[in-house]
PDB file of C-alpha atoms and ligand atoms in Angstrom:
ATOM      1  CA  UNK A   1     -89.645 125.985 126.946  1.00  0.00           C
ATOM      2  CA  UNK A   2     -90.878 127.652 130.430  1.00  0.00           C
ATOM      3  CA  UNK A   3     -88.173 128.528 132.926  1.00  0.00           C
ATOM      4  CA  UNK A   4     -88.987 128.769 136.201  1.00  0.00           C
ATOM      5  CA  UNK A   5     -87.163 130.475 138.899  1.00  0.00           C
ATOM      6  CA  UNK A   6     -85.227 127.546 140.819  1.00  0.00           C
ATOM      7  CA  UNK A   7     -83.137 129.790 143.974  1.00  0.00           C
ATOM      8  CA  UNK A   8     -81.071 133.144 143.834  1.00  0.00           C
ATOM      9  CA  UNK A   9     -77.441 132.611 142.143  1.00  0.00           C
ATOM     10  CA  UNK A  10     -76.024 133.840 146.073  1.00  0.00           C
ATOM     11  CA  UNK A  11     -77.496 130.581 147.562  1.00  0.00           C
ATOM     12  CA  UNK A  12     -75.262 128.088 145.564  1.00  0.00           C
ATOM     13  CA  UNK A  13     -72.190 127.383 146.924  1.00  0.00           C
ATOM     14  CA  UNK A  14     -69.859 125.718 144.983  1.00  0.00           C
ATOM     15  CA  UNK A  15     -70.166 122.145 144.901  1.00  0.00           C
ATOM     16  CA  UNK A  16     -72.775 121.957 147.537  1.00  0.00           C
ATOM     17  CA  UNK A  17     -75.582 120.643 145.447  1.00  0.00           C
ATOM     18  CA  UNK A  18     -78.996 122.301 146.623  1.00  0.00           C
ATOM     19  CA  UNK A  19     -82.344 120.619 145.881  1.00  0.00           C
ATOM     20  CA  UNK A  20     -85.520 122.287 145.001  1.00  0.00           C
ATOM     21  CA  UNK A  21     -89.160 121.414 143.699  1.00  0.00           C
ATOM     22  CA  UNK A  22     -89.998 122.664 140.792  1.00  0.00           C
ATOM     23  CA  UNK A  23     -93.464 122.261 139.276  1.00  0.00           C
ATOM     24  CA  UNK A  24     -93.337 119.065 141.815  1.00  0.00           C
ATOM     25  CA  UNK A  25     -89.988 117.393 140.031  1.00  0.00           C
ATOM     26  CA  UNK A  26     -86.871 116.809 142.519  1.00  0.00           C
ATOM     27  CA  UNK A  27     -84.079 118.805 141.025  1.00  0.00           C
ATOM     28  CA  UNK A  28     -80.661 119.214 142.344  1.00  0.00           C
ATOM     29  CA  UNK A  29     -79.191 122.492 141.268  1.00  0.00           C
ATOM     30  CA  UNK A  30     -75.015 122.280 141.222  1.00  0.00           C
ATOM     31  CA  UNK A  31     -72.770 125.190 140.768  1.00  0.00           C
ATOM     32  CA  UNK A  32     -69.707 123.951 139.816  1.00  0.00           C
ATOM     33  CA  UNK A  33     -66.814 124.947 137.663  1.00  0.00           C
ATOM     34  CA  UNK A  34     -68.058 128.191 136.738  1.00  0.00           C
ATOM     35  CA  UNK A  35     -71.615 127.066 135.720  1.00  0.00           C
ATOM     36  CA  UNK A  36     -74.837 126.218 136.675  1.00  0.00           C
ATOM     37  CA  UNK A  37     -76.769 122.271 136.367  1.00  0.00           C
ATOM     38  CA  UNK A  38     -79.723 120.987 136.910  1.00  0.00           C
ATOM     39  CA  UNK A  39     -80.311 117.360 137.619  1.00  0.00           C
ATOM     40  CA  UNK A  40     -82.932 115.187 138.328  1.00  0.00           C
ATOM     41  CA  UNK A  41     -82.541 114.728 141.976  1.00  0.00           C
ATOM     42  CA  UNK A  42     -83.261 110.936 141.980  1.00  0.00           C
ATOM     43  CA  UNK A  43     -81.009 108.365 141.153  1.00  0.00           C
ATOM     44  CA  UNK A  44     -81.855 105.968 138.367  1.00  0.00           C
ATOM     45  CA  UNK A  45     -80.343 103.034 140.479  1.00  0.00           C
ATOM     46  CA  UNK A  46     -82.678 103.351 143.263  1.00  0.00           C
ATOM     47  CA  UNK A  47     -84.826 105.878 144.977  1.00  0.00           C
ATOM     48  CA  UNK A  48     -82.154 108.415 146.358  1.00  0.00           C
ATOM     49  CA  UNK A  49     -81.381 111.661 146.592  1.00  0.00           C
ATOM     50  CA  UNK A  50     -78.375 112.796 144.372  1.00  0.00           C
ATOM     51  CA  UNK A  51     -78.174 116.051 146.131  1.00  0.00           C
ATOM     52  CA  UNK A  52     -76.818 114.527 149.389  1.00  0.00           C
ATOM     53  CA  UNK A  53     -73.880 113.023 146.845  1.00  0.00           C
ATOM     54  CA  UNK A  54     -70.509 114.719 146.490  1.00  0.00           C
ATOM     55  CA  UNK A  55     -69.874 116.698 143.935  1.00  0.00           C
ATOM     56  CA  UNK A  56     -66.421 116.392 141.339  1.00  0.00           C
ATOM     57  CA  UNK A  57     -64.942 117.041 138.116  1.00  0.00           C
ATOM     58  CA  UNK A  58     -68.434 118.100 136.734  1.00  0.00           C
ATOM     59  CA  UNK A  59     -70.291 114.484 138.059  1.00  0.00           C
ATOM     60  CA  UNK A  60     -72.329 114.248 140.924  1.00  0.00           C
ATOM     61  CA  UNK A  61     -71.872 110.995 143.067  1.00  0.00           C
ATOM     62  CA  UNK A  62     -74.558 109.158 144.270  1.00  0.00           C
ATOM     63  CA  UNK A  63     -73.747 108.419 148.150  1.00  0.00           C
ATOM     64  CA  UNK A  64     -75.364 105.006 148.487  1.00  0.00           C
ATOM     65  CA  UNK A  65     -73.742 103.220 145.774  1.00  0.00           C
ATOM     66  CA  UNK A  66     -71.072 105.428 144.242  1.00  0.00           C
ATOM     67  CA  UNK A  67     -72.209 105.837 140.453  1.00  0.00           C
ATOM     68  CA  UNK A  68     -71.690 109.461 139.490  1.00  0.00           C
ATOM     69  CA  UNK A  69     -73.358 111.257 137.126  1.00  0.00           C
ATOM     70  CA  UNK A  70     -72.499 113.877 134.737  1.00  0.00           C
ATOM     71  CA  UNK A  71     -74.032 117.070 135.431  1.00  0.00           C
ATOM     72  CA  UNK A  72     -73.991 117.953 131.544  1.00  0.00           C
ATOM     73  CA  UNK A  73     -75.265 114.765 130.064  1.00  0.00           C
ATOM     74  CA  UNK A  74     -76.656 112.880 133.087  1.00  0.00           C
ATOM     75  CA  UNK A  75     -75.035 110.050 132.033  1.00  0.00           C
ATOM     76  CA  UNK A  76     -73.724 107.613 134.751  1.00  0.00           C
ATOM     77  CA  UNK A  77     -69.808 106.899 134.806  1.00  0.00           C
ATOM     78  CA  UNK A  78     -70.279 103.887 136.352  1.00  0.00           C
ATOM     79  CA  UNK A  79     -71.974 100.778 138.144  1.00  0.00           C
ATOM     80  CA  UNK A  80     -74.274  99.932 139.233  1.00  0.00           C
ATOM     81  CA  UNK A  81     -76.207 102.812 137.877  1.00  0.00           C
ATOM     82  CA  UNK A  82     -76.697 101.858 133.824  1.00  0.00           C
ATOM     83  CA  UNK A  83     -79.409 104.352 132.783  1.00  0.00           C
ATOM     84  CA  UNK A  84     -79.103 108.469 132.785  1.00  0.00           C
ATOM     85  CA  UNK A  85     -80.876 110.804 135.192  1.00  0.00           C
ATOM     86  CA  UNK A  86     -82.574 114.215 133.551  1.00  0.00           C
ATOM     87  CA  UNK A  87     -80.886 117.097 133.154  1.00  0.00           C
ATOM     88  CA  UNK A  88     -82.514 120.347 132.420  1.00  0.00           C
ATOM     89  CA  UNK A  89     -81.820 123.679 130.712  1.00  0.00           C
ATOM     90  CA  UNK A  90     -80.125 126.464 133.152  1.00  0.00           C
ATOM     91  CA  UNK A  91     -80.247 130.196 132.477  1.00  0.00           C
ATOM     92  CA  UNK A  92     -79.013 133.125 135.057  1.00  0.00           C
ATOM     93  CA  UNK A  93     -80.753 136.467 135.057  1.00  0.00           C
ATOM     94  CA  UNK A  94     -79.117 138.775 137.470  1.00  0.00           C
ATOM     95  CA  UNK A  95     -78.669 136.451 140.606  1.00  0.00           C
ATOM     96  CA  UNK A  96     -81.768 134.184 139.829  1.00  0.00           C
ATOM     97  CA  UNK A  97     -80.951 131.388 138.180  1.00  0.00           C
ATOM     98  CA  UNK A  98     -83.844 129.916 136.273  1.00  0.00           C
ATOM     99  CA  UNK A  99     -84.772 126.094 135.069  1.00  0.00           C
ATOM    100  CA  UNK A 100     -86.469 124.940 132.601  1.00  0.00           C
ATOM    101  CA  UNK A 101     -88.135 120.959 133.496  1.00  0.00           C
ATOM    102  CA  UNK A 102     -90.921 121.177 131.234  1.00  0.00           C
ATOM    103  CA  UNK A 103     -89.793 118.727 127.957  1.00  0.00           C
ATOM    104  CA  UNK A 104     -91.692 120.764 125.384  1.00  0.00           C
ATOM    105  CA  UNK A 105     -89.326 122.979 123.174  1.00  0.00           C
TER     106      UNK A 105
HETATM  107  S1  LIG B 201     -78.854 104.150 144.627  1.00  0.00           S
HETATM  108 FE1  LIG B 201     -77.543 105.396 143.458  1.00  0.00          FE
HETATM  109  S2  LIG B 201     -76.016 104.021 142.769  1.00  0.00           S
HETATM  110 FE2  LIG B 201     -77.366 102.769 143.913  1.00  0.00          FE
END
């Protein structure tokens, strides 16, 4: 598993999701409730961008459509999303905080 530096731990503000490229995948990075996600920054309903969702109780709400997602499982809570978004693997070292998207283990 390769972890890639995603932003510094400093630039997340809490529940303000931030989105990044990494290794050319979308991924919105959430700081929230003491922790550190990583989600694919696409919805799995249609082609939008999660990070520009709210963020609460550990989901992330799409803004078009309102299915959130949970930031641990990527699992949607609701309609009229039906199938789960990526998460990744988060680590922090120091204040960089460092994601993993590549699948291999
Ligand atoms: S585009 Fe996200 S729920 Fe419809």
């Amino acid at each position: 598993m390769t972890f890639v530096r995603a932003c510094g731990l400093s630039e997340l503000e809490e529940d303000t999701p931030k989105r990044v490229e990494l290794d050319g995948t979308p991924v919105s990075l959430v700081r929230t409730e003491g922790e550190v996600f990583a989600i694919y920054d696409i919805c799995s309903h249609a082609n939008v961008s999660l990070s520009e969702g709210e963020v609460e109780d550990c989901q992330i709400e799409c803004w078009l459509h309102g299915s959130a997602f949970d930031l641990r499982t990527g699992k949607p809570s609701g309609l009229p999303a039906t199938r789960p978004v990526p998460v990744y693997p988060v680590k922090i070292e120091g204040d960089d905080v460092l994601v993993s998207v590549t699948q291999e283990s």
